[in-house]
C-alpha atoms as a PDB file:
ATOM      1  CA  MET A   1      66.440 139.154  97.578  1.00  0.00           C
ATOM      2  CA  ILE A   2      69.467 136.928  98.264  1.00  0.00           C
ATOM      3  CA  ASN A   3      68.894 133.247  97.744  1.00  0.00           C
ATOM      4  CA  TRP A   4      70.886 131.859 100.649  1.00  0.00           C
ATOM      5  CA  PHE A   5      70.550 128.274  99.482  1.00  0.00           C
ATOM      6  CA  GLN A   6      72.285 129.071  96.188  1.00  0.00           C
ATOM      7  CA  VAL A   7      74.961 131.085  97.959  1.00  0.00           C
ATOM      8  CA  ILE A   8      75.739 128.316 100.469  1.00  0.00           C
ATOM      9  CA  VAL A   9      75.808 125.600  97.821  1.00  0.00           C
ATOM     10  CA  MET A  10      78.091 127.605  95.530  1.00  0.00           C
ATOM     11  CA  VAL A  11      80.392 128.347  98.460  1.00  0.00           C
ATOM     12  CA  LEU A  12      80.589 124.601  99.127  1.00  0.00           C
ATOM     13  CA  ALA A  13      81.136 123.796  95.442  1.00  0.00           C
ATOM     14  CA  THR A  14      83.907 126.381  94.945  1.00  0.00           C
ATOM     15  CA  PRO A  15      86.738 124.655  96.896  1.00  0.00           C
ATOM     16  CA  PHE A  16      85.948 121.325  95.200  1.00  0.00           C
ATOM     17  CA  THR A  17      86.051 123.003  91.784  1.00  0.00           C
ATOM     18  CA  VAL A  18      89.275 124.864  92.548  1.00  0.00           C
ATOM     19  CA  LEU A  19      90.889 121.663  93.855  1.00  0.00           C
ATOM     20  CA  TRP A  20      89.818 119.754  90.733  1.00  0.00           C
ATOM     21  CA  PHE A  21      91.429 122.295  88.412  1.00  0.00           C
ATOM     22  CA  ILE A  22      94.586 122.439  90.541  1.00  0.00           C
ATOM     23  CA  LEU A  23      94.873 118.663  90.250  1.00  0.00           C
ATOM     24  CA  LEU A  24      94.216 118.879  86.500  1.00  0.00           C
ATOM     25  CA  LYS A  25      96.955 121.452  85.983  1.00  0.00           C
ATOM     26  CA  ARG A  26      99.494 119.808  88.273  1.00  0.00           C
ATOM     27  CA  TYR A  27      98.967 116.120  87.499  1.00  0.00           C
ATOM     28  CA  GLY A  28      97.328 116.152  84.035  1.00  0.00           C
ATOM     29  CA  HIS A  29      99.894 113.827  82.416  1.00  0.00           C
ATOM     30  CA  THR A  30     101.889 112.679  85.438  1.00  0.00           C
ATOM     31  CA  PHE A  31     100.183 109.280  85.746  1.00  0.00           C
ATOM     32  CA  ASP A  32      99.671 108.396  82.069  1.00  0.00           C
ATOM     33  CA  ALA A  33     101.815 105.278  82.444  1.00  0.00           C
ATOM     34  CA  TYR A  34      99.598 104.033  85.292  1.00  0.00           C
ATOM     35  CA  ILE A  35      96.367 104.661  83.403  1.00  0.00           C
ATOM     36  CA  ALA A  36      97.390 103.509  79.913  1.00  0.00           C
ATOM     37  CA  GLY A  37      96.749  99.797  80.461  1.00  0.00           C
ATOM     38  CA  LEU A  38      93.345 100.112  82.167  1.00  0.00           C
ATOM     39  CA  SER A  39      90.306  98.682  80.422  1.00  0.00           C
ATOM     40  CA  PRO A  40      87.354 101.096  79.923  1.00  0.00           C
ATOM     41  CA  GLU A  41      85.074  98.075  80.284  1.00  0.00           C
ATOM     42  CA  GLU A  42      86.339  97.358  83.793  1.00  0.00           C
ATOM     43  CA  TYR A  43      86.868 100.964  84.913  1.00  0.00           C
ATOM     44  CA  ARG A  44      84.601 103.916  84.137  1.00  0.00           C
ATOM     45  CA  MET A  45      86.360 107.075  82.922  1.00  0.00           C
ATOM     46  CA  PRO A  46      89.913 105.799  83.599  1.00  0.00           C
ATOM     47  CA  GLU A  47      91.323 108.827  81.760  1.00  0.00           C
ATOM     48  CA  LEU A  48      90.295 110.959  84.778  1.00  0.00           C
ATOM     49  CA  PHE A  49      91.990 108.778  87.390  1.00  0.00           C
ATOM     50  CA  PHE A  50      94.919 111.190  87.527  1.00  0.00           C
ATOM     51  CA  ILE A  51      92.613 113.368  89.666  1.00  0.00           C
ATOM     52  CA  GLY A  52      92.413 110.717  92.380  1.00  0.00           C
ATOM     53  CA  MET A  53      96.087 109.796  92.025  1.00  0.00           C
ATOM     54  CA  GLY A  54      97.121 113.416  92.327  1.00  0.00           C
ATOM     55  CA  PHE A  55      94.925 113.901  95.386  1.00  0.00           C
ATOM     56  CA  MET A  56      96.379 110.783  97.023  1.00  0.00           C
ATOM     57  CA  GLN A  57      99.879 112.113  96.390  1.00  0.00           C
ATOM     58  CA  LEU A  58      98.886 115.530  97.705  1.00  0.00           C
ATOM     59  CA  ILE A  59      97.604 114.158 101.019  1.00  0.00           C
ATOM     60  CA  HIS A  60     100.341 111.482 101.263  1.00  0.00           C
ATOM     61  CA  TYR A  61      97.806 108.658 101.246  1.00  0.00           C
ATOM     62  CA  ASP A  62      99.110 105.637 103.171  1.00  0.00           C
ATOM     63  CA  LEU A  63      99.222 102.568 100.939  1.00  0.00           C
ATOM     64  CA  HIS A  64     100.699 100.428 103.708  1.00  0.00           C
ATOM     65  CA  SER A  65      98.170 100.813 106.513  1.00  0.00           C
ATOM     66  CA  ASP A  66      96.614  97.715 108.112  1.00  0.00           C
ATOM     67  CA  ARG A  67      93.440  98.185 106.064  1.00  0.00           C
ATOM     68  CA  ALA A  68      95.451  98.694 102.876  1.00  0.00           C
ATOM     69  CA  ARG A  69      97.541  95.557 103.449  1.00  0.00           C
ATOM     70  CA  LYS A  70      94.405  93.514 104.075  1.00  0.00           C
ATOM     71  CA  ARG A  71      92.769  94.837 100.923  1.00  0.00           C
ATOM     72  CA  ILE A  72      95.902  94.295  98.857  1.00  0.00           C
ATOM     73  CA  LYS A  73      95.999  90.670  99.987  1.00  0.00           C
ATOM     74  CA  GLU A  74      92.360  90.223  98.924  1.00  0.00           C
ATOM     75  CA  ILE A  75      92.981  91.860  95.542  1.00  0.00           C
ATOM     76  CA  GLY A  76      95.953  89.524  95.131  1.00  0.00           C
ATOM     77  CA  GLU A  77      93.542  86.591  95.054  1.00  0.00           C
ATOM     78  CA  ILE A  78      91.831  88.089  91.992  1.00  0.00           C
ATOM     79  CA  LYS A  79      94.593  89.930  90.160  1.00  0.00           C
ATOM     80  CA  GLY A  80      97.631  88.051  91.379  1.00  0.00           C
ATOM     81  CA  LYS A  81     100.044  88.902  94.157  1.00  0.00           C
ATOM     82  CA  LYS A  82     102.469  90.626  91.799  1.00  0.00           C
ATOM     83  CA  TYR A  83      99.965  93.292  90.706  1.00  0.00           C
ATOM     84  CA  ALA A  84      97.815  93.495  93.842  1.00  0.00           C
ATOM     85  CA  GLU A  85      99.267  96.762  95.157  1.00  0.00           C
ATOM     86  CA  TYR A  86      98.894  98.407  91.742  1.00  0.00           C
ATOM     87  CA  TYR A  87      95.219  97.484  91.482  1.00  0.00           C
ATOM     88  CA  TYR A  88      94.586  98.622  95.048  1.00  0.00           C
ATOM     89  CA  TYR A  89      96.123 101.961  94.102  1.00  0.00           C
ATOM     90  CA  ILE A  90      93.898 102.137  91.025  1.00  0.00           C
ATOM     91  CA  SER A  91      90.735 101.292  92.998  1.00  0.00           C
ATOM     92  CA  GLN A  92      91.443 103.981  95.599  1.00  0.00           C
ATOM     93  CA  SER A  93      92.255 106.587  92.958  1.00  0.00           C
ATOM     94  CA  ALA A  94      88.982 105.717  91.179  1.00  0.00           C
ATOM     95  CA  MET A  95      86.997 106.370  94.371  1.00  0.00           C
ATOM     96  CA  PHE A  96      88.670 109.745  94.962  1.00  0.00           C
ATOM     97  CA  THR A  97      88.244 110.669  91.282  1.00  0.00           C
ATOM     98  CA  TYR A  98      84.517 110.007  91.234  1.00  0.00           C
ATOM     99  CA  PHE A  99      83.909 111.840  94.496  1.00  0.00           C
ATOM    100  CA  LEU A 100      86.002 114.899  93.612  1.00  0.00           C
ATOM    101  CA  THR A 101      84.544 115.094  90.090  1.00  0.00           C
ATOM    102  CA  LEU A 102      80.858 114.470  90.763  1.00  0.00           C
ATOM    103  CA  THR A 103      80.491 116.479  93.996  1.00  0.00           C
ATOM    104  CA  PRO A 104      81.104 119.987  92.504  1.00  0.00           C
ATOM    105  CA  VAL A 105      79.000 119.103  89.442  1.00  0.00           C
ATOM    106  CA  VAL A 106      76.079 118.028  91.608  1.00  0.00           C
ATOM    107  CA  LEU A 107      76.337 121.084  93.878  1.00  0.00           C
ATOM    108  CA  ALA A 108      76.583 123.511  90.956  1.00  0.00           C
ATOM    109  CA  PHE A 109      73.616 121.934  89.183  1.00  0.00           C
ATOM    110  CA  SER A 110      71.585 122.042  92.402  1.00  0.00           C
ATOM    111  CA  ALA A 111      72.358 125.752  92.869  1.00  0.00           C
ATOM    112  CA  LEU A 112      71.451 126.610  89.274  1.00  0.00           C
ATOM    113  CA  ALA A 113      68.188 124.672  89.515  1.00  0.00           C
ATOM    114  CA  ASP A 114      67.533 126.068  93.025  1.00  0.00           C
ATOM    115  CA  GLU A 115      66.462 122.598  94.172  1.00  0.00           C
ATOM    116  CA  PRO A 116      67.885 121.323  97.506  1.00  0.00           C
ATOM    117  CA  TYR A 117      66.766 117.766  96.823  1.00  0.00           C
ATOM    118  CA  ILE A 118      69.108 117.597  93.815  1.00  0.00           C
ATOM    119  CA  ALA A 119      72.088 118.288  96.080  1.00  0.00           C
ATOM    120  CA  VAL A 120      70.984 115.718  98.668  1.00  0.00           C
ATOM    121  CA  LEU A 121      70.142 113.072  96.092  1.00  0.00           C
ATOM    122  CA  GLY A 122      73.269 113.764  94.022  1.00  0.00           C
ATOM    123  CA  ILE A 123      75.655 113.562  96.977  1.00  0.00           C
ATOM    124  CA  ALA A 124      73.921 110.393  98.181  1.00  0.00           C
ATOM    125  CA  LEU A 125      74.294 108.797  94.738  1.00  0.00           C
ATOM    126  CA  THR A 126      77.949 109.858  94.580  1.00  0.00           C
ATOM    127  CA  ILE A 127      78.641 108.213  97.945  1.00  0.00           C
ATOM    128  CA  LEU A 128      76.749 105.108  96.813  1.00  0.00           C
ATOM    129  CA  LEU A 129      78.849 104.968  93.631  1.00  0.00           C
ATOM    130  CA  VAL A 130      82.063 105.121  95.655  1.00  0.00           C
ATOM    131  CA  LYS A 131      80.710 102.463  98.013  1.00  0.00           C
ATOM    132  CA  TYR A 132      79.651 100.346  95.048  1.00  0.00           C
ATOM    133  CA  LEU A 133      83.244 100.172  93.799  1.00  0.00           C
ATOM    134  CA  ASP A 134      84.278  98.658  97.109  1.00  0.00           C
ATOM    135  CA  GLU A 135      81.355  96.243  97.154  1.00  0.00           C
ATOM    136  CA  GLU A 136      82.014  95.236  93.550  1.00  0.00           C
ATOM    137  CA  LEU A 137      85.443  94.007  94.604  1.00  0.00           C
ATOM    138  CA  ASN A 138      83.880  92.107  97.516  1.00  0.00           C
ATOM    139  CA  ASP A 139      81.444  90.451  95.105  1.00  0.00           C
ATOM    140  CA  LYS A 140      84.269  89.390  92.773  1.00  0.00           C
ATOM    141  CA  LEU A 141      86.227  88.028  95.715  1.00  0.00           C
ATOM    142  CA  GLU A 142      83.253  86.104  97.079  1.00  0.00           C
ATOM    143  CA  SER A 143      82.416  84.758  93.632  1.00  0.00           C
ATOM    144  CA  ARG A 144      85.993  83.541  93.138  1.00  0.00           C
ATOM    145  CA  ARG A 145      86.108  81.850  96.544  1.00  0.00           C
ATOM    146  CA  ASP A 146      82.763  80.156  95.921  1.00  0.00           C
ATOM    147  CA  GLU A 147      84.039  78.938  92.557  1.00  0.00           C
ATOM    148  CA  LEU A 148      87.147  77.480  94.192  1.00  0.00           C
ATOM    149  CA  ILE A 149      85.097  75.642  96.807  1.00  0.00           C
ATOM    150  CA  LEU A 150      82.620  74.340  94.217  1.00  0.00           C
ATOM    151  CA  ASP A 151      85.387  72.940  91.998  1.00  0.00           C
ATOM    152  CA  LEU A 152      87.472  71.480  94.808  1.00  0.00           C
ATOM    153  CA  PRO A 153      85.501  68.201  95.344  1.00  0.00           C
ATOM    154  CA  GLN A 154      85.780  67.213  91.693  1.00  0.00           C
ATOM    155  CA  MET A 155      89.460  68.146  91.616  1.00  0.00           C
ATOM    156  CA  LEU A 156      90.115  65.977  94.688  1.00  0.00           C
ATOM    157  CA  SER A 157      88.222  63.052  93.129  1.00  0.00           C
ATOM    158  CA  LYS A 158      90.387  63.265  90.010  1.00  0.00           C
ATOM    159  CA  MET A 159      93.544  63.435  92.102  1.00  0.00           C
ATOM    160  CA  ALA A 160      92.528  60.412  94.186  1.00  0.00           C
ATOM    161  CA  LEU A 161      91.685  58.377  91.052  1.00  0.00           C
ATOM    162  CA  LEU A 162      95.008  59.135  89.357  1.00  0.00           C
ATOM    163  CA  ILE A 163      97.126  58.521  92.456  1.00  0.00           C
ATOM    164  CA  ASN A 164      95.243  55.298  93.155  1.00  0.00           C
ATOM    165  CA  SER A 165      96.024  54.160  89.606  1.00  0.00           C
ATOM    166  CA  GLY A 166      99.748  54.478  90.302  1.00  0.00           C
ATOM    167  CA  MET A 167     100.707  58.071  89.538  1.00  0.00           C
ATOM    168  CA  VAL A 168     102.910  60.015  91.919  1.00  0.00           C
ATOM    169  CA  MET A 169     101.511  63.120  93.557  1.00  0.00           C
ATOM    170  CA  ARG A 170     103.228  65.665  91.335  1.00  0.00           C
ATOM    171  CA  GLU A 171     102.348  63.908  88.086  1.00  0.00           C
ATOM    172  CA  ALA A 172      98.693  63.608  89.136  1.00  0.00           C
ATOM    173  CA  TRP A 173      98.655  67.300  90.037  1.00  0.00           C
ATOM    174  CA  ASP A 174      99.991  68.245  86.589  1.00  0.00           C
ATOM    175  CA  LYS A 175      97.413  66.062  84.828  1.00  0.00           C
ATOM    176  CA  VAL A 176      94.439  67.408  86.802  1.00  0.00           C
ATOM    177  CA  ALA A 177      95.610  71.004  86.309  1.00  0.00           C
ATOM    178  CA  GLU A 178      95.035  70.611  82.561  1.00  0.00           C
ATOM    179  CA  THR A 179      91.438  69.364  82.896  1.00  0.00           C
ATOM    180  CA  GLY A 180      89.742  72.738  83.442  1.00  0.00           C
ATOM    181  CA  ASP A 181      89.965  76.469  82.831  1.00  0.00           C
ATOM    182  CA  ARG A 182      88.311  77.820  85.964  1.00  0.00           C
ATOM    183  CA  ALA A 183      90.166  79.579  88.770  1.00  0.00           C
ATOM    184  CA  LEU A 184      91.172  76.457  90.719  1.00  0.00           C
ATOM    185  CA  TYR A 185      92.765  74.799  87.687  1.00  0.00           C
ATOM    186  CA  GLN A 186      94.501  78.028  86.673  1.00  0.00           C
ATOM    187  CA  GLU A 187      96.047  78.242  90.140  1.00  0.00           C
ATOM    188  CA  MET A 188      97.119  74.596  89.871  1.00  0.00           C
ATOM    189  CA  ARG A 189      98.873  75.361  86.579  1.00  0.00           C
ATOM    190  CA  ILE A 190     100.676  78.277  88.215  1.00  0.00           C
ATOM    191  CA  THR A 191     101.831  75.860  90.924  1.00  0.00           C
ATOM    192  CA  THR A 192     103.064  73.429  88.253  1.00  0.00           C
ATOM    193  CA  GLU A 193     104.982  76.245  86.575  1.00  0.00           C
ATOM    194  CA  GLU A 194     106.581  77.218  89.891  1.00  0.00           C
ATOM    195  CA  MET A 195     107.800  73.650  90.419  1.00  0.00           C
ATOM    196  CA  ARG A 196     109.202  73.526  86.886  1.00  0.00           C
ATOM    197  CA  ASN A 197     111.068  76.751  87.604  1.00  0.00           C
ATOM    198  CA  GLY A 198     112.821  75.255  90.607  1.00  0.00           C
ATOM    199  CA  ALA A 199     110.459  75.719  93.558  1.00  0.00           C
ATOM    200  CA  SER A 200     110.079  72.744  95.889  1.00  0.00           C
ATOM    201  CA  GLU A 201     106.748  70.932  96.021  1.00  0.00           C
ATOM    202  CA  MET A 202     106.175  72.098  99.577  1.00  0.00           C
ATOM    203  CA  GLU A 203     106.848  75.743  98.692  1.00  0.00           C
ATOM    204  CA  ALA A 204     104.686  75.570  95.569  1.00  0.00           C
ATOM    205  CA  TYR A 205     101.739  74.049  97.466  1.00  0.00           C
ATOM    206  CA  MET A 206     102.038  76.669 100.190  1.00  0.00           C
ATOM    207  CA  ASN A 207     101.977  79.423  97.562  1.00  0.00           C
ATOM    208  CA  PHE A 208      98.917  77.743  96.035  1.00  0.00           C
ATOM    209  CA  ALA A 209      97.125  77.897  99.401  1.00  0.00           C
ATOM    210  CA  ASP A 210      98.079  81.567  99.854  1.00  0.00           C
ATOM    211  CA  ARG A 211      96.744  82.531  96.434  1.00  0.00           C
ATOM    212  CA  CYS A 212      93.463  80.697  96.931  1.00  0.00           C
ATOM    213  CA  SER A 213      93.053  81.828 100.552  1.00  0.00           C
ATOM    214  CA  VAL A 214      90.137  79.468 101.207  1.00  0.00           C
ATOM    215  CA  LYS A 215      90.169  77.380 104.376  1.00  0.00           C
ATOM    216  CA  GLU A 216      89.226  74.190 102.503  1.00  0.00           C
ATOM    217  CA  VAL A 217      92.182  74.637 100.147  1.00  0.00           C
ATOM    218  CA  ARG A 218      94.486  75.424 103.052  1.00  0.00           C
ATOM    219  CA  LYS A 219      93.346  72.260 104.797  1.00  0.00           C
ATOM    220  CA  MET A 220      93.976  70.207 101.677  1.00  0.00           C
ATOM    221  CA  THR A 221      97.466  71.603 101.001  1.00  0.00           C
ATOM    222  CA  SER A 222      98.414  71.366 104.670  1.00  0.00           C
ATOM    223  CA  THR A 223      97.538  67.673 104.786  1.00  0.00           C
ATOM    224  CA  LEU A 224      99.207  67.040 101.420  1.00  0.00           C
ATOM    225  CA  ILE A 225     102.441  68.500 102.713  1.00  0.00           C
ATOM    226  CA  GLN A 226     102.220  66.425 105.910  1.00  0.00           C
ATOM    227  CA  ASN A 227     101.590  63.211 103.991  1.00  0.00           C
ATOM    228  CA  MET A 228     103.984  63.674 101.057  1.00  0.00           C
ATOM    229  CA  GLN A 229     106.577  61.425 102.683  1.00  0.00           C
ATOM    230  CA  LYS A 230     104.105  58.758 103.821  1.00  0.00           C
ATOM    231  CA  GLY A 231     103.252  57.225 100.457  1.00  0.00           C
ATOM    232  CA  ASN A 232     100.396  57.448  97.991  1.00  0.00           C
ATOM    233  CA  LYS A 233      98.067  55.136  99.896  1.00  0.00           C
ATOM    234  CA  GLU A 234      97.416  57.542 102.769  1.00  0.00           C
ATOM    235  CA  ILE A 235      97.182  60.516 100.418  1.00  0.00           C
ATOM    236  CA  THR A 236      94.555  58.695  98.348  1.00  0.00           C
ATOM    237  CA  TYR A 237      92.495  57.945 101.447  1.00  0.00           C
ATOM    238  CA  PHE A 238      92.701  61.564 102.569  1.00  0.00           C
ATOM    239  CA  LEU A 239      91.748  62.954  99.149  1.00  0.00           C
ATOM    240  CA  SER A 240      88.750  60.618  98.903  1.00  0.00           C
ATOM    241  CA  GLU A 241      87.505  61.493 102.392  1.00  0.00           C
ATOM    242  CA  MET A 242      87.884  65.211 101.880  1.00  0.00           C
ATOM    243  CA  SER A 243      86.212  65.002  98.474  1.00  0.00           C
ATOM    244  CA  ASN A 244      83.168  63.322 100.052  1.00  0.00           C
ATOM    245  CA  GLU A 245      82.993  65.983 102.772  1.00  0.00           C
ATOM    246  CA  LEU A 246      83.214  68.794 100.256  1.00  0.00           C
ATOM    247  CA  TRP A 247      80.536  67.276  98.038  1.00  0.00           C
ATOM    248  CA  GLU A 248      78.165  67.609 100.995  1.00  0.00           C
ATOM    249  CA  GLU A 249      79.312  71.176 101.627  1.00  0.00           C
ATOM    250  CA  LYS A 250      78.810  71.935  97.944  1.00  0.00           C
ATOM    251  CA  LYS A 251      75.212  70.704  98.111  1.00  0.00           C
ATOM    252  CA  ASN A 252      74.548  72.868 101.171  1.00  0.00           C
ATOM    253  CA  MET A 253      76.162  75.913  99.532  1.00  0.00           C
ATOM    254  CA  VAL A 254      74.062  75.536  96.375  1.00  0.00           C
ATOM    255  CA  ARG A 255      70.931  75.133  98.518  1.00  0.00           C
ATOM    256  CA  GLN A 256      71.757  78.236 100.578  1.00  0.00           C
ATOM    257  CA  LYS A 257      72.448  80.312  97.476  1.00  0.00           C
ATOM    258  CA  GLY A 258      69.108  79.240  96.060  1.00  0.00           C
ATOM    259  CA  GLU A 259      67.361  80.382  99.229  1.00  0.00           C
ATOM    260  CA  VAL A 260      69.206  83.729  99.180  1.00  0.00           C
ATOM    261  CA  ALA A 261      68.294  84.247  95.527  1.00  0.00           C
ATOM    262  CA  GLY A 262      64.661  83.539  96.358  1.00  0.00           C
ATOM    263  CA  THR A 263      64.751  86.071  99.193  1.00  0.00           C
ATOM    264  CA  LYS A 264      66.274  88.744  96.951  1.00  0.00           C
ATOM    265  CA  LEU A 265      63.461  88.230  94.456  1.00  0.00           C
ATOM    266  CA  LEU A 266      60.950  89.231  97.117  1.00  0.00           C
ATOM    267  CA  ILE A 267      62.048  92.878  96.917  1.00  0.00           C
ATOM    268  CA  PRO A 268      61.345  93.480  93.185  1.00  0.00           C
ATOM    269  CA  THR A 269      58.229  91.309  93.444  1.00  0.00           C
ATOM    270  CA  GLY A 270      56.984  93.440  96.341  1.00  0.00           C
ATOM    271  CA  MET A 271      57.713  96.647  94.429  1.00  0.00           C
ATOM    272  CA  ILE A 272      55.792  95.372  91.406  1.00  0.00           C
ATOM    273  CA  PHE A 273      52.874  94.402  93.662  1.00  0.00           C
ATOM    274  CA  ILE A 274      52.820  97.866  95.272  1.00  0.00           C
ATOM    275  CA  GLY A 275      52.929  99.483  91.813  1.00  0.00           C
ATOM    276  CA  ILE A 276      49.947  97.404  90.678  1.00  0.00           C
ATOM    277  CA  LEU A 277      48.032  98.347  93.829  1.00  0.00           C
ATOM    278  CA  ILE A 278      48.719 102.034  93.184  1.00  0.00           C
ATOM    279  CA  LEU A 279      47.536 101.705  89.577  1.00  0.00           C
ATOM    280  CA  ILE A 280      44.297 100.130  90.800  1.00  0.00           C
ATOM    281  CA  ILE A 281      43.575 102.174  93.943  1.00  0.00           C
ATOM    282  CA  VAL A 282      44.488 105.710  92.772  1.00  0.00           C
ATOM    283  CA  PRO A 283      41.909 105.839  89.927  1.00  0.00           C
ATOM    284  CA  ILE A 284      39.269 104.523  92.328  1.00  0.00           C
ATOM    285  CA  PHE A 285      39.894 107.321  94.846  1.00  0.00           C
ATOM    286  CA  MET A 286      40.140 109.953  92.088  1.00  0.00           C
ATOM    287  CA  ASN A 287      36.696 108.917  90.824  1.00  0.00           C
ATOM    288  CA  GLY A 288      35.250 109.011  94.323  1.00  0.00           C
ATOM    289  CA  PHE A 289      34.599 105.282  94.424  1.00  0.00           C
END
């Protein structure tokens, strides 16, 4: 008797398998230069990314669509504007690689085991893995932006103190940039380097705001640029006021994150509670009370 489930699943798996081997044969070593520098700790199975890259080339994947440009700009905040398009390309090729590699494997295994749930569960997990890659980037981006906002009040306080003591704006900026190693201070050092290489202060501060892409930083740099010609007294007042405002925002952010963390803990706690109930109730029913 024909097992129609196995037949249908193998029919579905065949084009994926054929496509995978076509990509292997055609693009096996074409993208070695792109893959060579990738860290196995950051990317899983980077040696297979030529599959996704080859598929993207085959379908003429648009790297300049509105969505792509938006994503590239976001990646630029983490990886730097210079390499943003490259890392976007890598992230998209990783998604295609995982989907095209895992889908035929899952379908074939499901057909051999003659278990429909394996196919459903496997495809669902594959889609979740691809989605996870996208969400992982969102988490990194959110974490970086939060870090920038959390460090900004202290940075502004240092700036105000130095300028109030008689330093000019640029000198104070250079001094504060060397006081930390987190993202905000790294971006400040990049700004310092730009000014040393010939960029104007206004241009360097605008680039700083673009790289950080946080409204609080944009507000700070915008006001700095407006007040650069008005003397240190007004700049000091502005920095102090904004620092006080951001300290309050920082307190609220920390409080909100604590509440969110507490809410997230309810899920595993609830699962543990349900598991304990099952362990207690099932033996009772099995023994007939």
